[in-house]
CSV table of C-alpha atoms in Angstrom, one decimal:
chain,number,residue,atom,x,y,z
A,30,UNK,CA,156.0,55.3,139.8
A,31,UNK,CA,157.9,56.1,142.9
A,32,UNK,CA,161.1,54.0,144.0
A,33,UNK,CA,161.1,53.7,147.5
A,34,UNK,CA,164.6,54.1,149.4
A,35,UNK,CA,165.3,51.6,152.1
A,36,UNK,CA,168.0,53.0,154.8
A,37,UNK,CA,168.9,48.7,155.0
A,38,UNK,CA,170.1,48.5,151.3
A,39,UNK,CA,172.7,46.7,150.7
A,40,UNK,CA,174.5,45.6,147.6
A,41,UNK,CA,172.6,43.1,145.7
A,42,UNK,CA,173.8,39.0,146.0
A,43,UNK,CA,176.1,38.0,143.6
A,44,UNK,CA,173.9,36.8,140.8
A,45,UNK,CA,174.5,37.2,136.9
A,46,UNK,CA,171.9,40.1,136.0
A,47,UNK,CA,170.6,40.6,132.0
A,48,UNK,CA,169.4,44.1,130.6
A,49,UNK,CA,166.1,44.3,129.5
A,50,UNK,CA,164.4,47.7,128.2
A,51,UNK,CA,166.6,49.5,130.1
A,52,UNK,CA,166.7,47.9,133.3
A,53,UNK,CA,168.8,45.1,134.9
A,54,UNK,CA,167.0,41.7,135.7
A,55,UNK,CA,168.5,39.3,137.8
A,56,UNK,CA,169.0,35.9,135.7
A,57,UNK,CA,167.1,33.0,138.2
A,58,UNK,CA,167.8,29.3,138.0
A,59,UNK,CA,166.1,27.2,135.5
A,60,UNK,CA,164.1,25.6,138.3
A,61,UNK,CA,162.0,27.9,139.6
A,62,UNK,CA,160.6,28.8,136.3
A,63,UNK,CA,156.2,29.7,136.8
A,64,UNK,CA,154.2,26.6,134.9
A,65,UNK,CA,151.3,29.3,134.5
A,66,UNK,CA,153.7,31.7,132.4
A,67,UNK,CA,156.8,29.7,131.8
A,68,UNK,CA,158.2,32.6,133.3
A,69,UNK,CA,160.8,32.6,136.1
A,70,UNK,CA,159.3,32.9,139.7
A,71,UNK,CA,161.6,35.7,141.3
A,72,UNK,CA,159.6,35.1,144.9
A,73,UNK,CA,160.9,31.0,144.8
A,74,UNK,CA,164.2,32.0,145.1
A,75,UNK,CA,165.9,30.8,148.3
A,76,UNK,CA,168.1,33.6,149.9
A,77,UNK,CA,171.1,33.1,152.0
A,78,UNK,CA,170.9,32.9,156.4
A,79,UNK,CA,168.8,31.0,159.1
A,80,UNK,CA,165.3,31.6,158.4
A,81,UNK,CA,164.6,32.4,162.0
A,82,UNK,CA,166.7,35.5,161.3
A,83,UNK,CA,164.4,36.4,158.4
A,84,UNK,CA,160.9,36.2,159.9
A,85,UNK,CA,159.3,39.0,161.9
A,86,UNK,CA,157.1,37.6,164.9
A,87,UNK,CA,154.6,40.7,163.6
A,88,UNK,CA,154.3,39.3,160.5
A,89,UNK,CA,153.6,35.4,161.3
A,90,UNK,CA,151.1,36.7,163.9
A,91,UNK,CA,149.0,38.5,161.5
A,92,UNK,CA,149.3,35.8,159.1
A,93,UNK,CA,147.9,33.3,161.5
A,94,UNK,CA,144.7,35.7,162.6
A,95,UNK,CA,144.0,36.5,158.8
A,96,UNK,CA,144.3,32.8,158.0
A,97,UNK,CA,142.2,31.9,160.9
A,98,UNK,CA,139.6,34.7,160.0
A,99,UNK,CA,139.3,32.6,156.5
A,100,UNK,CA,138.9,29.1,157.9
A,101,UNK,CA,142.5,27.3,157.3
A,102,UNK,CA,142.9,24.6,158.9
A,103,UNK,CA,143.6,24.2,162.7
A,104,UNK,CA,146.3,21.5,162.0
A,105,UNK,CA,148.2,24.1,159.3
A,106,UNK,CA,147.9,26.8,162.1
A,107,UNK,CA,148.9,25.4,164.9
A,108,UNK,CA,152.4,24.6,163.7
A,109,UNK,CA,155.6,26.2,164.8
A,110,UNK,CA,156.5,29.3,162.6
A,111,UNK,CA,159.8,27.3,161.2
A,112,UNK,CA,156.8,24.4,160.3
A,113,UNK,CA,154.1,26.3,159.3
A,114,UNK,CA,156.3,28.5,156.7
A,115,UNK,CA,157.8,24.5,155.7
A,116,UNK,CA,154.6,23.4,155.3
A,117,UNK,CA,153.4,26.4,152.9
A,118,UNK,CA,156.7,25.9,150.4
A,119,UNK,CA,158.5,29.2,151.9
A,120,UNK,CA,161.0,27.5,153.9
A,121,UNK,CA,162.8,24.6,151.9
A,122,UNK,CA,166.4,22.6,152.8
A,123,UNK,CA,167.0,25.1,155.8
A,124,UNK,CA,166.3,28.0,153.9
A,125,UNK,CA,163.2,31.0,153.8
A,126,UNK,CA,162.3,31.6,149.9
A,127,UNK,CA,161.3,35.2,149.2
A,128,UNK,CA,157.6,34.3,148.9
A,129,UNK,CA,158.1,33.5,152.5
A,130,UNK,CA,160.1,37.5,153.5
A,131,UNK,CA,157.2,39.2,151.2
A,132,UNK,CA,154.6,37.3,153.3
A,133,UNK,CA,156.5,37.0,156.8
A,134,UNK,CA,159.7,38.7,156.6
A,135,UNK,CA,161.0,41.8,158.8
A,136,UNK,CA,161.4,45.3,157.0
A,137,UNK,CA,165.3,45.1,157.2
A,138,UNK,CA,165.0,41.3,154.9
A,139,UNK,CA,163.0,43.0,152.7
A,140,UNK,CA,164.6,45.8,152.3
A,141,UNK,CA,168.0,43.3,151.3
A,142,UNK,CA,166.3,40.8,150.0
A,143,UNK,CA,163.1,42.0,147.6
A,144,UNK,CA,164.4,45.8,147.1
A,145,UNK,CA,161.6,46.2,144.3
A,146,UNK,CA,159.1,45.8,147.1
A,147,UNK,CA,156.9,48.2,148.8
A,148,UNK,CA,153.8,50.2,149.0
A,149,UNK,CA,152.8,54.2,148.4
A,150,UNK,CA,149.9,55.5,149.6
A,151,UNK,CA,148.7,59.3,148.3
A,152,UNK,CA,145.8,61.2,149.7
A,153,UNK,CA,145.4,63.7,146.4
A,154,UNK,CA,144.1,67.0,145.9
A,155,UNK,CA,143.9,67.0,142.1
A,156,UNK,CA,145.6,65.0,139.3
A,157,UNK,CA,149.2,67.0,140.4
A,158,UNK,CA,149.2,67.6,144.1
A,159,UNK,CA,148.6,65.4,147.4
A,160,UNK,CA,148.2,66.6,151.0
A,161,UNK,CA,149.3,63.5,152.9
A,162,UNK,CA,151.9,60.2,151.7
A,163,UNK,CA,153.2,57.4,153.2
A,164,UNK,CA,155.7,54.5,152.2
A,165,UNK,CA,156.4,51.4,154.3
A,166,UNK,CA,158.1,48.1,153.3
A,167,UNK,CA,156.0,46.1,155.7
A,168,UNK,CA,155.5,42.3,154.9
A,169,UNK,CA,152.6,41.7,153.2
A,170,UNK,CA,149.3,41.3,155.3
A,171,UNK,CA,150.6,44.1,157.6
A,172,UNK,CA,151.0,46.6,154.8
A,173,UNK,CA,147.2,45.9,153.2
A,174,UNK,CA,145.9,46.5,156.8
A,175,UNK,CA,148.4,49.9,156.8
A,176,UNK,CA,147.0,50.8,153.6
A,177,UNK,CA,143.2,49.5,154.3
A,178,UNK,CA,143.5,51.9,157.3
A,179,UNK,CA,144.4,54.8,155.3
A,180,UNK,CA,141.7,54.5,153.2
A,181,UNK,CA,139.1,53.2,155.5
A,182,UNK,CA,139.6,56.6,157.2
A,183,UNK,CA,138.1,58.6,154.6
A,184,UNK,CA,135.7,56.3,153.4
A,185,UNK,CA,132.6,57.7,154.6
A,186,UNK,CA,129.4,55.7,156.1
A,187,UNK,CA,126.7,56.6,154.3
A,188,UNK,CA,123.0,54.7,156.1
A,189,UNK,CA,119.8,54.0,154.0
A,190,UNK,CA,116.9,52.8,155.6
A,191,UNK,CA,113.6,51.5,153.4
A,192,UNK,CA,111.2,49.6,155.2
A,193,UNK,CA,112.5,46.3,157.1
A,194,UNK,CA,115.9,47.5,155.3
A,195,UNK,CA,118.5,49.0,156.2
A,196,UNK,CA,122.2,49.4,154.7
A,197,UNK,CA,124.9,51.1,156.0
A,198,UNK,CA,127.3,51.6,153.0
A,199,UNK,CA,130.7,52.8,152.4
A,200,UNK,CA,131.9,55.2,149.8
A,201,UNK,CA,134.1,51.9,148.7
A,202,UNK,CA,132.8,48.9,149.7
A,203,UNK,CA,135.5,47.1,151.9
A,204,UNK,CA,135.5,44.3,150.2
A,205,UNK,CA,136.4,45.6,146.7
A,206,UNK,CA,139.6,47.2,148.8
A,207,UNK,CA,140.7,44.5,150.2
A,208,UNK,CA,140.3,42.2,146.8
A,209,UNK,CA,142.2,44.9,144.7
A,210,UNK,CA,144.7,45.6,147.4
A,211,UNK,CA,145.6,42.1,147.6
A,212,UNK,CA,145.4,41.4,144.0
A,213,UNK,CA,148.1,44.1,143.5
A,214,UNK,CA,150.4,42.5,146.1
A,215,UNK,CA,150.2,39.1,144.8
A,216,UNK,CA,150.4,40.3,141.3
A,217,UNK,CA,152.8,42.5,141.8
A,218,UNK,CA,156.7,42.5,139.6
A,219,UNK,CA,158.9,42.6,142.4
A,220,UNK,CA,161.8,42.9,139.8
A,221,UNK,CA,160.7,46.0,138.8
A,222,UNK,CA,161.6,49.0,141.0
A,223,UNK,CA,158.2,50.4,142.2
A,224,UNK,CA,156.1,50.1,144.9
A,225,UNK,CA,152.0,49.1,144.7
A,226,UNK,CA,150.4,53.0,144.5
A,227,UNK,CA,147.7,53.6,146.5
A,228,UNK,CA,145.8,57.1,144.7
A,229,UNK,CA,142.8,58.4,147.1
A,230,UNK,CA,141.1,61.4,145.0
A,231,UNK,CA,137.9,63.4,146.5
A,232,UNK,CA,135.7,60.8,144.5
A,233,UNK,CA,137.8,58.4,143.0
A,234,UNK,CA,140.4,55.7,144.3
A,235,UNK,CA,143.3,54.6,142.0
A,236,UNK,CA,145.3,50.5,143.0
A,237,UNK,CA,148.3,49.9,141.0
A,238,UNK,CA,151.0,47.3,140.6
A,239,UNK,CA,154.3,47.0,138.8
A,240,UNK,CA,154.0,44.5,136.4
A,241,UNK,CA,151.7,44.5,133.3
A,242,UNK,CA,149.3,41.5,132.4
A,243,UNK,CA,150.8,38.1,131.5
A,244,UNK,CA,149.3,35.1,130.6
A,245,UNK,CA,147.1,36.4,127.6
A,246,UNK,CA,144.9,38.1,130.8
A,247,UNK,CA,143.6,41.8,129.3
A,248,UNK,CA,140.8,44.0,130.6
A,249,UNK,CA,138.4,42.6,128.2
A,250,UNK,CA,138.3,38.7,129.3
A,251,UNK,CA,139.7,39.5,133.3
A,252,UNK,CA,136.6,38.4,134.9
A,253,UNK,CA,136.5,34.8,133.6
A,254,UNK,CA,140.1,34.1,132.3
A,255,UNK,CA,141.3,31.0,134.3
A,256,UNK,CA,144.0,32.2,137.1
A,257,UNK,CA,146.9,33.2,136.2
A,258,UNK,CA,150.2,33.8,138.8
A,259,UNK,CA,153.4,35.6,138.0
A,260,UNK,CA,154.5,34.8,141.7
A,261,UNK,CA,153.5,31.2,141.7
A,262,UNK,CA,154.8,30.3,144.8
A,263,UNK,CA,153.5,33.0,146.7
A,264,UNK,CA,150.0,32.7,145.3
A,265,UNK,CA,150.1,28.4,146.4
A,266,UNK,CA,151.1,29.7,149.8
A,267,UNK,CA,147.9,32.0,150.3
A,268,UNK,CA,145.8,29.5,148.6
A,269,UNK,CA,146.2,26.7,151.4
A,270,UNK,CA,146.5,29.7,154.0
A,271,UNK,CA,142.8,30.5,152.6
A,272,UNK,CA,143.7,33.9,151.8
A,273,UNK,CA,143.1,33.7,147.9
A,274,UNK,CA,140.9,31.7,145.7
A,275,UNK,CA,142.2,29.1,143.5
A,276,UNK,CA,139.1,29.7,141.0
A,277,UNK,CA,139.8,34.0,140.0
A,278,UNK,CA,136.6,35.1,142.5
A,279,UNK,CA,138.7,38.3,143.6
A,280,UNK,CA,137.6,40.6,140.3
A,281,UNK,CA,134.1,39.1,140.1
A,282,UNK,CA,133.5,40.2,143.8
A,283,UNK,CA,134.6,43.2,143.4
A,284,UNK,CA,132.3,44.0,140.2
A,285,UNK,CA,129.4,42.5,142.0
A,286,UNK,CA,130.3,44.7,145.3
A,287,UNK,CA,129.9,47.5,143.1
A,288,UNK,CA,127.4,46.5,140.8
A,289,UNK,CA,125.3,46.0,143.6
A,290,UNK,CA,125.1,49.3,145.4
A,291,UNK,CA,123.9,50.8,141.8
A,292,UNK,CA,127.4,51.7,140.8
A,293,UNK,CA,129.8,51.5,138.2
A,294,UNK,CA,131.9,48.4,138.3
A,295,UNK,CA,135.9,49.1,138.7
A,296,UNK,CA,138.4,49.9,135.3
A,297,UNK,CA,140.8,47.4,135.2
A,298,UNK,CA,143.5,48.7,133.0
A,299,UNK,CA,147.3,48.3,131.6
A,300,UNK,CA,149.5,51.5,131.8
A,301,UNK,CA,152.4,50.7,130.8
A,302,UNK,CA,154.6,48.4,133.1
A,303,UNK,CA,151.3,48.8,135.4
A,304,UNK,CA,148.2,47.0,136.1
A,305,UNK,CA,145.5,49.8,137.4
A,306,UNK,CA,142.1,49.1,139.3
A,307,UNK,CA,139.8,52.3,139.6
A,308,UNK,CA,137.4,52.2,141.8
A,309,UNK,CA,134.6,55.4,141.9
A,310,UNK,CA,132.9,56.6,144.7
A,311,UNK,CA,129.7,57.5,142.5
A,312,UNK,CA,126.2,57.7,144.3
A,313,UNK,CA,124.4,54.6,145.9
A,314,UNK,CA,120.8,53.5,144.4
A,315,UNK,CA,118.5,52.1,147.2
A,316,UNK,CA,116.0,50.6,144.8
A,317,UNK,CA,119.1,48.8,143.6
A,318,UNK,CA,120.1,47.7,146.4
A,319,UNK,CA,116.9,46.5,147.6
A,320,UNK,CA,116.3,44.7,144.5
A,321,UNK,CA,119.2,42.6,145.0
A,322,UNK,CA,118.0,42.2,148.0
A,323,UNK,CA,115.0,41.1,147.7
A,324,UNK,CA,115.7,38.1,144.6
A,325,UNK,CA,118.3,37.2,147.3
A,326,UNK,CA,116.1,36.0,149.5
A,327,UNK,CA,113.9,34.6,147.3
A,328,UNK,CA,116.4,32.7,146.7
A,329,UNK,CA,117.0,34.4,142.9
A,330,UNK,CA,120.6,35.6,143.4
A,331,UNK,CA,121.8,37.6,140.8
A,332,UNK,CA,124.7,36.9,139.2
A,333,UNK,CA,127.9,39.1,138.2
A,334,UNK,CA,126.6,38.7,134.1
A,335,UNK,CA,123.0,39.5,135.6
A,336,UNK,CA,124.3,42.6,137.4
A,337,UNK,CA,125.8,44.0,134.3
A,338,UNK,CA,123.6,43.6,131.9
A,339,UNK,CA,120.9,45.6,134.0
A,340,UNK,CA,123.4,48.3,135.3
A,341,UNK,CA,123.6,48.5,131.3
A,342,UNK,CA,119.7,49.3,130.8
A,343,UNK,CA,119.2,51.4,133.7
A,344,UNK,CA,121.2,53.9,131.4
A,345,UNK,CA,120.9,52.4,127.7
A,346,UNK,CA,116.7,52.3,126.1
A,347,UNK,CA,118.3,48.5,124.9
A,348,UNK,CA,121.0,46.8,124.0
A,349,UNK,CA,121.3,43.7,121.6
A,350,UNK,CA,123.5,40.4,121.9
A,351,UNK,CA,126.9,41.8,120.7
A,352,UNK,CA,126.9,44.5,123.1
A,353,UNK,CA,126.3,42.0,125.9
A,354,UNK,CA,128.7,39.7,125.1
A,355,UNK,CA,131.3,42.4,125.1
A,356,UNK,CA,130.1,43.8,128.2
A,357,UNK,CA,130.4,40.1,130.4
A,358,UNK,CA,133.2,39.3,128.4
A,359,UNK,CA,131.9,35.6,127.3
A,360,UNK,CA,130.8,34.4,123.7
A,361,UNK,CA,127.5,35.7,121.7
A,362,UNK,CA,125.4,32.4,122.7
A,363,UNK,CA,126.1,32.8,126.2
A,364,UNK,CA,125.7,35.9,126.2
A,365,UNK,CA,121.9,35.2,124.2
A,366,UNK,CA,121.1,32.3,126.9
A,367,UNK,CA,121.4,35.1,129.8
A,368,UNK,CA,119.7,37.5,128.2
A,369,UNK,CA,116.9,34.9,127.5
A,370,UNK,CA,117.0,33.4,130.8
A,371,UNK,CA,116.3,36.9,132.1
A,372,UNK,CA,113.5,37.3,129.8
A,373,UNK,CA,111.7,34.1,130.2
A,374,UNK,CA,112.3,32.8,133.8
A,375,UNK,CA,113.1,36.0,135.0
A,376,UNK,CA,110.9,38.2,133.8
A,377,UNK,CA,113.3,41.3,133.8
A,378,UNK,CA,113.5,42.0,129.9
A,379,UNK,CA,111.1,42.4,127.1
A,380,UNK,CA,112.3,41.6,123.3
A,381,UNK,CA,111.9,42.9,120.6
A,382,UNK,CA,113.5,42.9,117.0
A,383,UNK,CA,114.3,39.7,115.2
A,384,UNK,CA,117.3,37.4,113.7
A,385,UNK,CA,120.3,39.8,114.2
A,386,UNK,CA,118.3,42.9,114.9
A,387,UNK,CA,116.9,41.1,118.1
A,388,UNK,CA,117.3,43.6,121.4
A,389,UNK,CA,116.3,43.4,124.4
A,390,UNK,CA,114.9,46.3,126.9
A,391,UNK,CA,113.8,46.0,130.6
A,392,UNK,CA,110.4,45.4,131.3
A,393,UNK,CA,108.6,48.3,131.9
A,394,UNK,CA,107.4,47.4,136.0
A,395,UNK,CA,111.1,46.4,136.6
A,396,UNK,CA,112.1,50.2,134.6
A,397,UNK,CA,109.4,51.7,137.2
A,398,UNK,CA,110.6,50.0,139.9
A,399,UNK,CA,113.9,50.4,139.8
A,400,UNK,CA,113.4,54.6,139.7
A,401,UNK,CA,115.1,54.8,136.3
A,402,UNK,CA,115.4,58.1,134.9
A,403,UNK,CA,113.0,58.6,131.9
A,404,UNK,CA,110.0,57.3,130.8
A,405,UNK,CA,109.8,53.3,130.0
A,406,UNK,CA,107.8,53.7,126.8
A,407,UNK,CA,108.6,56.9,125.3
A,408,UNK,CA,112.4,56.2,126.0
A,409,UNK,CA,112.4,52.9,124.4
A,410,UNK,CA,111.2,50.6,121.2
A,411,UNK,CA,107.6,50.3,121.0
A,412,UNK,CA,106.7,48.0,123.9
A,413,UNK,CA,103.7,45.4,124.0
A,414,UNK,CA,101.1,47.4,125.5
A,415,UNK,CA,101.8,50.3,123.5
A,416,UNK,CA,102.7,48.3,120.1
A,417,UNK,CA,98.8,47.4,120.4
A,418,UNK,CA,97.9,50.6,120.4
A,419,UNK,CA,100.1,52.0,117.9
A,420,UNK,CA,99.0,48.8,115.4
A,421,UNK,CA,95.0,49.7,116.2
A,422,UNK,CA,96.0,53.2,115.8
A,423,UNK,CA,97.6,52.5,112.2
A,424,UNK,CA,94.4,49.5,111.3
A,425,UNK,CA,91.6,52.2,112.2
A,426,UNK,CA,93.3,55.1,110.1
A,427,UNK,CA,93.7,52.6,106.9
A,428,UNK,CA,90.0,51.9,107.3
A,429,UNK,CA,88.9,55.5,107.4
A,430,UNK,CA,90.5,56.0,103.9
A,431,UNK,CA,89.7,52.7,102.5
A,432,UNK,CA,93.2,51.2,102.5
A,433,UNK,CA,94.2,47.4,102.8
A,434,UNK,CA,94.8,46.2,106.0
A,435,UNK,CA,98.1,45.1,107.8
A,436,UNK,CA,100.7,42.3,106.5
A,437,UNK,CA,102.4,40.8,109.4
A,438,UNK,CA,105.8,41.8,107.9
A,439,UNK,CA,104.3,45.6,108.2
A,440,UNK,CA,103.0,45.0,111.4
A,441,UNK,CA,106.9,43.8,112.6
A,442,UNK,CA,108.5,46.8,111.0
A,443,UNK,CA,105.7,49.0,113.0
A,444,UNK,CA,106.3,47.5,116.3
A,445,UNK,CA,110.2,45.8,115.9
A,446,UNK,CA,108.9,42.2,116.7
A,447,UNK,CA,109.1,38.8,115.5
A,448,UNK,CA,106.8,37.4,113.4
A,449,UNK,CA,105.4,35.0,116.2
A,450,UNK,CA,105.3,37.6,118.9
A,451,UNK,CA,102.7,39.6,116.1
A,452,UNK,CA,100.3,36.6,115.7
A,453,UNK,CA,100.4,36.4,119.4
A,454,UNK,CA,100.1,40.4,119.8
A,455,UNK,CA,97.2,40.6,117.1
A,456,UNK,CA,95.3,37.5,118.8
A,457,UNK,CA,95.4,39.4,121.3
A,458,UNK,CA,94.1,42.5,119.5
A,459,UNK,CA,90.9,40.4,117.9
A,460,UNK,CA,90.0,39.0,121.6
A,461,UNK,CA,89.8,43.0,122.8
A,462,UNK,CA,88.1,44.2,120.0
A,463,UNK,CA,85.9,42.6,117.7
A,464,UNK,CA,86.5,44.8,114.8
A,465,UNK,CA,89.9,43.5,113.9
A,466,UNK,CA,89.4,40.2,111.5
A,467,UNK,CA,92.1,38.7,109.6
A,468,UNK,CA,91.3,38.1,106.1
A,469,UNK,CA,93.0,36.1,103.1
A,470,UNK,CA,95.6,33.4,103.9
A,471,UNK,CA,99.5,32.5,103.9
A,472,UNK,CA,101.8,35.6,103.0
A,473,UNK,CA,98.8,37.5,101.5
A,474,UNK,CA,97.2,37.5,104.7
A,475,UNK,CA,96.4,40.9,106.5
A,476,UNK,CA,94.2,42.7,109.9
A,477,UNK,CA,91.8,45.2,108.9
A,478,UNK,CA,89.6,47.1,111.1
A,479,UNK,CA,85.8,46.9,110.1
């Protein structure tokens, strides 16, 4: 990471500091300690002068029209900056916390006053070289709308038109920039000297913070581990201002932004002292799109969990309840309840297998509709329409050389269902043609063709 260089720094305030791996940490009072991490909360501290000397008029006017654009209350907004700032926790016994310089400070505070601070944006050529940079130390909601503009500038509009639809989509959706850039503020380690680094590749996008995960979040339970906040004071103060979700919606949204459009959710990943989002530009799927669409407005909305599991099988023949589980992070039996809702009140998946060799594979009008690549029998497990045939096949052959007939056990291992979805599949069978007959009873039962 890059360490930003402020013209306005000035020698730190006179506080005990502690090394740790190499670096110096300032040692904060017992206090302001984080109840989500039992951590200490740097941005609580209070720093010395008026706070009408700290706050930028820039800054609290942006504030107000983000806050605004979000619903917050008319009675929070229509306070006095000195009163608003009071009422969010940033200004406390005369004096502005740094929560309150990150979100409404001027450059030169922040400079003094939060010298880990800052942003980085990089418009790259390759994985070594970049044609265009810029740094700024603005307060917070100013510097996402800096950096959303950077981006937003080569982010493409791409239109799609299919009958009484039409979409006009981005290269990144603008939502799942704005969620990752303001998670990587929020989240950010202000104690550590780096800025949040903005990468913009040809066909890729790269948000990172200082400041690994804490609070036993990882990339493989992030989209439904309850909230936690290293910056706990901060975070309160864009709760009530509307600008964040107490409930962790901002990673969900942007998988289902994504997910949506037919593309790859975004990699979430720890590099080192960092916390990465990825984000790829990957191509659009209008039958996708109108899918979601459409069960929208039949009032079917699909769910992040729903999303993934058929992004899955639009590239995987099947996948089984393990795999799903680990895929919407949540436990095998939820992961089994989805996957059955989807099959039974859905009607997006067929099953197939039994006990723990049960899959499931999408159904072959959803496969056709939704332009998958390949063919939705030849690519998958025998489906029902073709296990039919394949079990008449194997019945009329037997009967040409005088062999027994079929067991239902041999008739599961020929067609990968369950022993109930055969009796249905060979009722079936008898009703179209009368030459199938079951003879004998209980396990020595078996369908012959006569």
């Amino acid at each position: 990471m890059v360490i930003l260089g402020c013209a306005c720094d000035g020698p730190r305030t006179s506080r005990q500091e502690k090394k740790k791996h190499g670096r110096l940490y300032p040692v904060y009072h017992e206090q302001d300690v984080g109840a989500e991490t039992g951590e200490t909360d740097f941005t609580a501290e209070d720093v010395p002068g008026t706070p009408e000397s700290h706050i930028s008029a820039a800054a609290m006017e942006v504030l107000r029209a983000a806050a605004a654009r979000e619903k917050a209350p008319d009675d929070l907004l229509g306070l006095s900056d000195i009163d608003l700032l009071t009422s969010l926790g940033l200004v406390r016994s005369g004096h502005i916390t740094r929560a309150g310089i990150i979100l409404a400070g001027k450059e030169r505070s922040i400079c003094r006053h939060v010298p880990g601070y800052g942003w980085t944006h990089l418009r790259m050529i390759d994985d070594t070289d970049y044609s265009d940079r810029m740094d700024g130390r603005d307060a917070m909601l100013i510097a996402i709308d800096r950096v959303l503009d950077r981006i937003m500038a080569d982010n493409p509009i791409t239109t799609l038109k299919q009958g009484m639809f039409h979409f006009e989509l981005r290269r990144y959706p603008e939502i799942v920039l704005r969620e990752a850039l303001m998670n990587a503020f929020y989240h950010a380690d202000f104690r550590i000297g780096g800025p949040v680094l903005v990468r913009q590749y040809p066909h890729m996008l790269e948000i990172g913070n200082p400041g690994g995960f804490i609070g036993g979040v990882s990339p493989a339970n992030i989209l439904h581990h309850p909230p936690v906040a290293r910056n706990p004071l901060l975070v309160e103060a864009l709760i009530k201002l509307r600008l964040v979700n107490r409930s962790n919606l901002g990673v969900p949204r942007m998988y289902k932004a994504m997910l949506a459009e037919g593309k790859e959710p975004p990699i979430i990943d720890e590099r080192g002292d960092a916390v990465t989002v990825t984000v790829k530009a990957g191509d659009y799927s209008l039958p996708v799109r109108m899918f979601v669409e459409e069960e929208s407005e039949k009032g079917e909305g699909l769910t992040v969990d729903h999303l993934l599991l058929l992004t899955y099988l639009l590239h995987h023949s099947e996948i089984d309840t393990h795999t799903a589980a680990v895929l919407i992070q949540r436990s095998e039996r939820e992961a089994r309840d989805t996957l059955h809702e989807m099959e039974t009140r859905r009607g997006y998946l067929d099953r197939g297998g039994t006990g723990r060799g049960t899959y499931w594979v999408l159904r072959s009008d959803l496969h056709r509709r939704l332009m998958v690549a390949g063919h939705p029998d030849r690519d998958r497990r025998t489906d029902w329409e073709a296990a039919k045939t394949r079990v008449l096949s194997v019945l009329r052959q037997r009967a040409e050389h005088g062999e027994a007939g079929l067991s239902n056990a041999e008739i599961r291992q020929i067609t990968r269902l369950d022993r109930y979805q055969v009796v249905r599949l060979m009722q079936q069978l008898q009703e179209e043609d009368p030459h199938i007959s079951l003879e004998g009873k209980g396990r020595g039962s078996r369908y012959a063709y006569r």
